[in-house]
Short mmCIF file of N, CA, C and O in Angstrom, two decimals:
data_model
loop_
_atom_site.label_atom_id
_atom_site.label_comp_id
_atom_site.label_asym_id
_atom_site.label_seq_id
_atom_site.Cartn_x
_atom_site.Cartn_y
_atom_site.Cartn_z
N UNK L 27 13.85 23.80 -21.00
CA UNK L 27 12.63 23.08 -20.63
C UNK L 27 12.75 22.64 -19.16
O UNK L 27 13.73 22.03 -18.75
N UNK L 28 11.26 23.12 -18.05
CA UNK L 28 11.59 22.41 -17.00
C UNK L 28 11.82 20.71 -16.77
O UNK L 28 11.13 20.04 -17.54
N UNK L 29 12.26 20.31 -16.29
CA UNK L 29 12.04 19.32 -15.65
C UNK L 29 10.76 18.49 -14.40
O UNK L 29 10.79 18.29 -13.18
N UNK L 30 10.05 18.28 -15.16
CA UNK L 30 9.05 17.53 -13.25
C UNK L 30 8.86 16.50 -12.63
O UNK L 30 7.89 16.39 -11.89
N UNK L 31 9.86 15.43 -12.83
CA UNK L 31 10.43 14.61 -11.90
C UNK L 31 11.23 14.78 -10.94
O UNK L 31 12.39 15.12 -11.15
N UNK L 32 10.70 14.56 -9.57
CA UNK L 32 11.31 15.10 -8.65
C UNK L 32 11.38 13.53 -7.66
O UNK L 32 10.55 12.64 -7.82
N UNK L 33 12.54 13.44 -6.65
CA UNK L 33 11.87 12.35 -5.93
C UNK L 33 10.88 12.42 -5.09
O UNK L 33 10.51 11.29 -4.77
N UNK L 34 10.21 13.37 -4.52
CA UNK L 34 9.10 13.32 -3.89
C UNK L 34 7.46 12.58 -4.34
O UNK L 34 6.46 12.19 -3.73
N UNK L 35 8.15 12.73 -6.50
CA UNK L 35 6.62 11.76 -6.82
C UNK L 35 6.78 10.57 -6.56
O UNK L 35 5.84 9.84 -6.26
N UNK L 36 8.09 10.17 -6.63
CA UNK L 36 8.51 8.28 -6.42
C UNK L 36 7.66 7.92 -4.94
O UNK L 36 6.76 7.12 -4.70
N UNK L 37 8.41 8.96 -4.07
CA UNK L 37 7.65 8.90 -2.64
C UNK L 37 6.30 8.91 -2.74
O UNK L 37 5.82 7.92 -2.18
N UNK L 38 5.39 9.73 -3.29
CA UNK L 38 4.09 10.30 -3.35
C UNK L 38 3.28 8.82 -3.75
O UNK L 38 2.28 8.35 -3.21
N UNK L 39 4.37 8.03 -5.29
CA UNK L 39 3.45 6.65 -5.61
C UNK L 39 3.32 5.68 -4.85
O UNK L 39 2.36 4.92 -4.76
N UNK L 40 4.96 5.69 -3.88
CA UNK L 40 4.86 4.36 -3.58
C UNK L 40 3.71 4.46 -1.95
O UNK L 40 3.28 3.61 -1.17
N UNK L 41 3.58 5.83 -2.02
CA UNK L 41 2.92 5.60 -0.53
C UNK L 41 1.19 5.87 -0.79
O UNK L 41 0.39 5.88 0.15
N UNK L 42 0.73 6.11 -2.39
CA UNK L 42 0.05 5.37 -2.83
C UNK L 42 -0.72 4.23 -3.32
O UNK L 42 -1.91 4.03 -3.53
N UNK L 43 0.92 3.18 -3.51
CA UNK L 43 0.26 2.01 -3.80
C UNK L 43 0.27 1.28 -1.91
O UNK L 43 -0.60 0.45 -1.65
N UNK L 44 0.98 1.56 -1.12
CA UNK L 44 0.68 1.63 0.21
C UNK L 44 -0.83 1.17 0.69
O UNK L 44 -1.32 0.15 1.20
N UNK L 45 -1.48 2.88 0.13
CA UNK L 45 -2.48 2.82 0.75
C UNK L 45 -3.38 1.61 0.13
O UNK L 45 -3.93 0.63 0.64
N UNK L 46 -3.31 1.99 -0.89
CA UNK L 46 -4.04 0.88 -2.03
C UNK L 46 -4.19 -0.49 -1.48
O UNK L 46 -5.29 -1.05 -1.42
N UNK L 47 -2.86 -1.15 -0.98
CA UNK L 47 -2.88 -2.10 -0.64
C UNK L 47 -3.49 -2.68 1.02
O UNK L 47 -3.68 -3.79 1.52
N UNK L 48 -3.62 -1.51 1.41
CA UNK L 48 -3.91 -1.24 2.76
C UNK L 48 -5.61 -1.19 2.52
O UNK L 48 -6.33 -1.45 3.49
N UNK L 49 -6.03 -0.97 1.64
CA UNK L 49 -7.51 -0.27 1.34
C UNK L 49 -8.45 -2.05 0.89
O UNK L 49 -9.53 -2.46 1.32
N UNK L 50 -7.81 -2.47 0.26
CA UNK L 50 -7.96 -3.83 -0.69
C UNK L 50 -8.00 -4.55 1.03
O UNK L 50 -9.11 -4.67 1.55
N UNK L 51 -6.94 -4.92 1.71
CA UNK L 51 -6.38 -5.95 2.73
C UNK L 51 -7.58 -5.60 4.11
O UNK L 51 -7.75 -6.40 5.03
N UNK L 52 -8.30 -4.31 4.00
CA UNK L 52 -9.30 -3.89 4.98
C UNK L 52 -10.55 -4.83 4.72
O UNK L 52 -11.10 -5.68 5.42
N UNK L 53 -10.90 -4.16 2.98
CA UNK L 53 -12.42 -4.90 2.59
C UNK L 53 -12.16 -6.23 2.73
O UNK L 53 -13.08 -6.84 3.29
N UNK L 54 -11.06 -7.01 2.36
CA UNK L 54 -10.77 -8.40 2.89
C UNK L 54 -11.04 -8.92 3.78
O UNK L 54 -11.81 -9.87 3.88
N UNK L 55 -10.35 -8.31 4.70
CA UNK L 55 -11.33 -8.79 6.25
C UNK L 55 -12.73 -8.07 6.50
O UNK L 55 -13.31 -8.68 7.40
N UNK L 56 -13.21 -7.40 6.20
CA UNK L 56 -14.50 -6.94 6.20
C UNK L 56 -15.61 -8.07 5.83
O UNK L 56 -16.55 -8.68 6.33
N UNK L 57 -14.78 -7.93 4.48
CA UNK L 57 -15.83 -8.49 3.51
C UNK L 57 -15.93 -9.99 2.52
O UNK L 57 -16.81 -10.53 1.85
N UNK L 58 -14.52 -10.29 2.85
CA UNK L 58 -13.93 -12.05 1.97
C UNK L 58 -14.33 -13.10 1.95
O UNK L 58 -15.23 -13.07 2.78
N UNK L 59 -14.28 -13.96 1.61
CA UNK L 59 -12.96 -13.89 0.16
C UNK L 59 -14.11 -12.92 -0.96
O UNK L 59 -15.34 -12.88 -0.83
N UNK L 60 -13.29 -12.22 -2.03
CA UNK L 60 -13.61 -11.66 -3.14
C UNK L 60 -12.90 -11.71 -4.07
O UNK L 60 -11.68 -11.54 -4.02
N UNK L 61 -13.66 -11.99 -5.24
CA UNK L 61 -12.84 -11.92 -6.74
C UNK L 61 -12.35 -10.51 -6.99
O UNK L 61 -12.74 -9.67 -6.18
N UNK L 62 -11.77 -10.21 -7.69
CA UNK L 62 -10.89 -9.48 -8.48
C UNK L 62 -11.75 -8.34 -8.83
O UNK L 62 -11.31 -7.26 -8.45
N UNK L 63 -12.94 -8.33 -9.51
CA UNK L 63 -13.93 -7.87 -10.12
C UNK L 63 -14.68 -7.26 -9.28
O UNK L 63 -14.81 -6.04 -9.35
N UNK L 64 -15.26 -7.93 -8.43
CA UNK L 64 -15.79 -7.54 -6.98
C UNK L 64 -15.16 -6.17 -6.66
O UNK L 64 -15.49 -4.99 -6.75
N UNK L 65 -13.90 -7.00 -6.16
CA UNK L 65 -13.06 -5.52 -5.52
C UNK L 65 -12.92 -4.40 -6.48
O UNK L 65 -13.20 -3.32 -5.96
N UNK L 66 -12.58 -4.34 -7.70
CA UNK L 66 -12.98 -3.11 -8.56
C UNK L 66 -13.54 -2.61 -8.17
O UNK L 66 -13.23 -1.60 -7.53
N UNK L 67 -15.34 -3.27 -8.43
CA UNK L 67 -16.49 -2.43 -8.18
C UNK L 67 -16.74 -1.87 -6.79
O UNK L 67 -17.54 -0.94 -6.70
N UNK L 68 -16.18 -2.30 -5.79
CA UNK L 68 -16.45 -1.82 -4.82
C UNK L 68 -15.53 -0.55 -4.35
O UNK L 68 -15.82 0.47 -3.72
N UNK L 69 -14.52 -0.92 -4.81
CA UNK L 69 -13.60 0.00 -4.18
C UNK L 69 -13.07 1.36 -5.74
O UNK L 69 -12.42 2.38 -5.57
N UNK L 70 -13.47 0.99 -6.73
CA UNK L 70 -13.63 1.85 -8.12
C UNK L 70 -12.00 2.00 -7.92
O UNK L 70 -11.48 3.12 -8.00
N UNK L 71 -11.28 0.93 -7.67
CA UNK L 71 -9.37 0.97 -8.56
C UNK L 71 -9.82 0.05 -9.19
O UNK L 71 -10.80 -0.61 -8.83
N UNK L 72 -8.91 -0.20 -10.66
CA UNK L 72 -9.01 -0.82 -11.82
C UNK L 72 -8.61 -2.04 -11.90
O UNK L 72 -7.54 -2.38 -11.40
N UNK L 73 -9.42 -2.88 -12.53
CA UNK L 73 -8.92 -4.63 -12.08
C UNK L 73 -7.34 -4.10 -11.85
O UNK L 73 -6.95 -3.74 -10.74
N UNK L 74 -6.52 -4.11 -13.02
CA UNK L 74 -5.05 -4.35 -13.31
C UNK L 74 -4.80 -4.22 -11.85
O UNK L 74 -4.60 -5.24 -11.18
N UNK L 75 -4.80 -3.06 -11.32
CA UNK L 75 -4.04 -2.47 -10.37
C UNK L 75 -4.72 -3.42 -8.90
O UNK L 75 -4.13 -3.46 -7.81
N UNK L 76 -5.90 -4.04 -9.15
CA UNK L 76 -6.28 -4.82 -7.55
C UNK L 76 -5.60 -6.09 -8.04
O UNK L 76 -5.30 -6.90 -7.16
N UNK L 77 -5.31 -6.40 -9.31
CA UNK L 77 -4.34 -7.63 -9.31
C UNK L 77 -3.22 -7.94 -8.76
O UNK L 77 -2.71 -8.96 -8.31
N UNK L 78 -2.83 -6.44 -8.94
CA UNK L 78 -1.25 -6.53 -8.48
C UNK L 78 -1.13 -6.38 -6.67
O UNK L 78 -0.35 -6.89 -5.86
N UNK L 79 -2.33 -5.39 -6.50
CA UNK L 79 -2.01 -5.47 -4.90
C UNK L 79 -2.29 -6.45 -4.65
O UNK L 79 -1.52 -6.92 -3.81
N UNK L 80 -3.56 -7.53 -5.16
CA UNK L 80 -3.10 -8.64 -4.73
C UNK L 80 -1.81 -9.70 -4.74
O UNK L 80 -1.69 -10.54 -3.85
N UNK L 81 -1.15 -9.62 -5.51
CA UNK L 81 -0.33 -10.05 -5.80
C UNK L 81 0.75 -9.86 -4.90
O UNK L 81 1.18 -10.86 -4.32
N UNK L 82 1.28 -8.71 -4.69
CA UNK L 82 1.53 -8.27 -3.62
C UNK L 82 1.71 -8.62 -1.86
O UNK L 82 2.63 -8.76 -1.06
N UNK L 83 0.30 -8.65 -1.88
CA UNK L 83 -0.45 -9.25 -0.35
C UNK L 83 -0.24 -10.89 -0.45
O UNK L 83 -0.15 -11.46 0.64
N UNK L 84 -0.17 -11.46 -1.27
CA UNK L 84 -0.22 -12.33 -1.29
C UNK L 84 1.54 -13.12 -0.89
O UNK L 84 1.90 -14.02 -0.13
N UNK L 85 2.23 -12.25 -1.84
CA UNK L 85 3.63 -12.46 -1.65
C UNK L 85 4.16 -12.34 -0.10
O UNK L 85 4.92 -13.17 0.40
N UNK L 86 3.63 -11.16 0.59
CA UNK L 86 3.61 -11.05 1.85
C UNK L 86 3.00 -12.01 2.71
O UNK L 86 3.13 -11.94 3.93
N UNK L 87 2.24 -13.07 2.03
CA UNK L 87 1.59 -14.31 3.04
C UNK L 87 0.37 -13.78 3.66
O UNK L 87 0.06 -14.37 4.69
N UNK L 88 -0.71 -12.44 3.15
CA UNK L 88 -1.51 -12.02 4.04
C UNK L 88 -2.82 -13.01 3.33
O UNK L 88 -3.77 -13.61 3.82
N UNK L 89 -2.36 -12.84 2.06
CA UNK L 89 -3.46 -13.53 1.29
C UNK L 89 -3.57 -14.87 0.60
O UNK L 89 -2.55 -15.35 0.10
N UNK L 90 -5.16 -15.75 0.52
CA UNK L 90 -4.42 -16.15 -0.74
C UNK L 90 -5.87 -16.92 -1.67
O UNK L 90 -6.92 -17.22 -1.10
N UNK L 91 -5.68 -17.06 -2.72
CA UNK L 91 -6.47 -17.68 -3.75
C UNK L 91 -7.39 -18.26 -3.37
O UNK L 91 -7.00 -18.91 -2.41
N UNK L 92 -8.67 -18.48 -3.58
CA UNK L 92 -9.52 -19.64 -3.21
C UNK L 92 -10.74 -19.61 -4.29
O UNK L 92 -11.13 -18.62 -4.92
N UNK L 93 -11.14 -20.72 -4.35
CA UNK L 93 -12.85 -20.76 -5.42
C UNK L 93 -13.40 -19.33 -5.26
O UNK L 93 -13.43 -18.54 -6.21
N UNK L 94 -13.94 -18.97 -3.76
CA UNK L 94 -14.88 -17.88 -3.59
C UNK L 94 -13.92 -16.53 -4.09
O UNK L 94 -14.44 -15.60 -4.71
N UNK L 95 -12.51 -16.55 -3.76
CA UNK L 95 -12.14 -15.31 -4.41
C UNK L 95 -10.54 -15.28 -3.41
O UNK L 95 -9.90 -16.10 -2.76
N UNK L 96 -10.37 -13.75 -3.79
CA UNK L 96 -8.71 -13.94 -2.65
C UNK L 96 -9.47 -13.51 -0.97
O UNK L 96 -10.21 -12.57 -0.70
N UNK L 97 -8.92 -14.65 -0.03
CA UNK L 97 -9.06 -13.81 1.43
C UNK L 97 -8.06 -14.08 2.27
O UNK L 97 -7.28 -14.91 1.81
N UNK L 98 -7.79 -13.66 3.41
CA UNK L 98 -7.25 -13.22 4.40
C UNK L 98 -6.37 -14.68 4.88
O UNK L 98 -7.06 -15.26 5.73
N UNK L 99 -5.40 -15.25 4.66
CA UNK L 99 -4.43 -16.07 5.42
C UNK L 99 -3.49 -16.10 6.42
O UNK L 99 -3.05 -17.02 7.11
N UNK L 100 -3.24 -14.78 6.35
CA UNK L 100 -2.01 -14.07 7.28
C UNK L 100 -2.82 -13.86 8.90
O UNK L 100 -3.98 -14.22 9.09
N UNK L 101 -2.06 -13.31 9.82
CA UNK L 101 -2.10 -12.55 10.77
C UNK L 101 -1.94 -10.80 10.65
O UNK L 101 -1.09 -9.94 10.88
N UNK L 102 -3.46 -10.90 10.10
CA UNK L 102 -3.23 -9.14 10.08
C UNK L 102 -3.46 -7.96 10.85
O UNK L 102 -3.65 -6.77 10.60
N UNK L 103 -3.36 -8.79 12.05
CA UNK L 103 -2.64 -7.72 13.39
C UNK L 103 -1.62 -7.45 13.53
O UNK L 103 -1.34 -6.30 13.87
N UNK L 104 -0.67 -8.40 13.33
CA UNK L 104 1.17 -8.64 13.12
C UNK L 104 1.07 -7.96 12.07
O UNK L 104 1.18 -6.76 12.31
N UNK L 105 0.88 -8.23 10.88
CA UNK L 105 1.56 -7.20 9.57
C UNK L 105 0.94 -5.50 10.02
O UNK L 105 1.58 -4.54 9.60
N UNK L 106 0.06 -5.33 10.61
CA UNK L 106 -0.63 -4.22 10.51
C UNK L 106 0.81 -3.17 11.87
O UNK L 106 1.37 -2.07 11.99
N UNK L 107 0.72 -4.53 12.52
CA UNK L 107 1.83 -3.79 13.72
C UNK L 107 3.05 -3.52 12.96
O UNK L 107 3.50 -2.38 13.04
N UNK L 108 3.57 -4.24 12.35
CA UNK L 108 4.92 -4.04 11.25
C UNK L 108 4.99 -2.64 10.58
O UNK L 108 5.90 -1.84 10.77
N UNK L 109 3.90 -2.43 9.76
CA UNK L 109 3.57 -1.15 9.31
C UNK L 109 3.50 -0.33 9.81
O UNK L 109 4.00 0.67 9.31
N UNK L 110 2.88 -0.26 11.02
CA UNK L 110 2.96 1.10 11.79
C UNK L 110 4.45 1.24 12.51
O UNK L 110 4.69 2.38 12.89
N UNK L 111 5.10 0.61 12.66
CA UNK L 111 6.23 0.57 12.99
C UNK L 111 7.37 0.61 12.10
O UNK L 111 8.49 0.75 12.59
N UNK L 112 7.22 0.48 10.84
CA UNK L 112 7.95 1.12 9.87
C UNK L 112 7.66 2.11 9.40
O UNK L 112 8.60 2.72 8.89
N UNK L 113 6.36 2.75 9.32
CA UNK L 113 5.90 4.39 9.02
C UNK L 113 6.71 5.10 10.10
O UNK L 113 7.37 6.10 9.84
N UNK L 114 6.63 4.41 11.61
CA UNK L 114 7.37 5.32 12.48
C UNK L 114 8.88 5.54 12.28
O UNK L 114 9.56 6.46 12.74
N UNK L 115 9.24 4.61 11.57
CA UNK L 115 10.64 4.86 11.17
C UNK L 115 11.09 5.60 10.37
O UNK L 115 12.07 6.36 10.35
N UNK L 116 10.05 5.27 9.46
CA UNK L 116 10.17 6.53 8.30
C UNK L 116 9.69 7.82 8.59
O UNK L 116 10.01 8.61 7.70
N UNK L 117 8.88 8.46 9.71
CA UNK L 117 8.34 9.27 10.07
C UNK L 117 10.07 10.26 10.79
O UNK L 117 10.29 11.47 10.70
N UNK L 118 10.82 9.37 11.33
CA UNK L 118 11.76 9.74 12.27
C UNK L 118 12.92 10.39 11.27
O UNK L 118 13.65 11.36 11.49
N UNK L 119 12.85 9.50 10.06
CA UNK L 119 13.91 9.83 9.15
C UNK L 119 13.32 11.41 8.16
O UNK L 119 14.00 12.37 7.83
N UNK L 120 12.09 11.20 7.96
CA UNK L 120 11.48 12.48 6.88
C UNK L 120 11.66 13.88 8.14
O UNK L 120 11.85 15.05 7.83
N UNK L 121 11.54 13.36 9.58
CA UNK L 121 12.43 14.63 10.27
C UNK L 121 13.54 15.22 10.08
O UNK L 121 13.83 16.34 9.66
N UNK L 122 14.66 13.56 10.79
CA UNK L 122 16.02 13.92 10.01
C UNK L 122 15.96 15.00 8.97
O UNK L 122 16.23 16.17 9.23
N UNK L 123 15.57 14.53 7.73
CA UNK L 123 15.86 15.01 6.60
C UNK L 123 15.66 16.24 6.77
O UNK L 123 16.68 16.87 6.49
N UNK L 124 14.47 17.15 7.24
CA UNK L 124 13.84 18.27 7.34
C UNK L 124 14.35 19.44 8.18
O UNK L 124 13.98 20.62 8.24
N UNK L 125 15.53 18.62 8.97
CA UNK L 125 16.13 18.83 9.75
C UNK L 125 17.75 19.58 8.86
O UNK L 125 18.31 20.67 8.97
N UNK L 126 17.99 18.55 8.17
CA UNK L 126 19.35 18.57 6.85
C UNK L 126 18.77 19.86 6.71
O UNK L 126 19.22 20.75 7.42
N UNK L 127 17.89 20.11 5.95
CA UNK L 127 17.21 20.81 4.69
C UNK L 127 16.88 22.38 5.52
O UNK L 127 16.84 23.49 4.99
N UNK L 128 16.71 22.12 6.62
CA UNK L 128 16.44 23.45 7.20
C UNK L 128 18.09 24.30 8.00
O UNK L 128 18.37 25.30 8.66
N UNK L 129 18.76 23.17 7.39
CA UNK L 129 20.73 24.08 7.88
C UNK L 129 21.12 24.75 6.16
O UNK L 129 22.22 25.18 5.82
N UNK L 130 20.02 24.70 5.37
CA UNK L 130 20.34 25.31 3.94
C UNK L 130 20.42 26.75 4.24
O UNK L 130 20.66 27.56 3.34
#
């Protein structure tokens, strides 16, 4: 029987829930504060899963709770600079690697 776990899906999710969280933290400043429900409908990911990115964002200090809904607390020019500056890191290393992989 094959096998189809590979690590590239681990990679594939987590730079899914990435975006996810990146997607949620946009309409935020767009559009905030918003409930839970809100963001579903607008953005069609499933409460569960905008819970957790909130949850998430929140842990990170970008967000946080209020009557009207979750919005924007952080400095999200600084976190946004962080990110692109750790994609570049990781961008440098998925070379590396490609680099390994092409002395096969």
């Amino acid at each position: 029987m094959q096998e189809n776990y590979t690590f590239l899906d681990d990679l594939g999710e987590e730079l899914d829930l990435l975006q996810r969280h990146i997607k949620i933290l946009q309409l935020l400043k767009k559009d905030g504060p918003l409930g839970i429900l809100r963001i579903s409908q607008i953005t069609n990911i499933p409460q569960h899963r905008v819970r957790y990115s909130l949850r998430i964002l929140e842990t990170e200090g970008m967000i946080a709770a209020s009557p009207e809904g979750a919005k924007i607390v952080g400095n999200v020019d600084d976190f946004v600079k962080k990110l692109k500056n750790g994609l570049s890191e990781i961008e440098k290393r998925i070379s590396e690697l490609r680099k390994d992989l092409d002395s096969f």
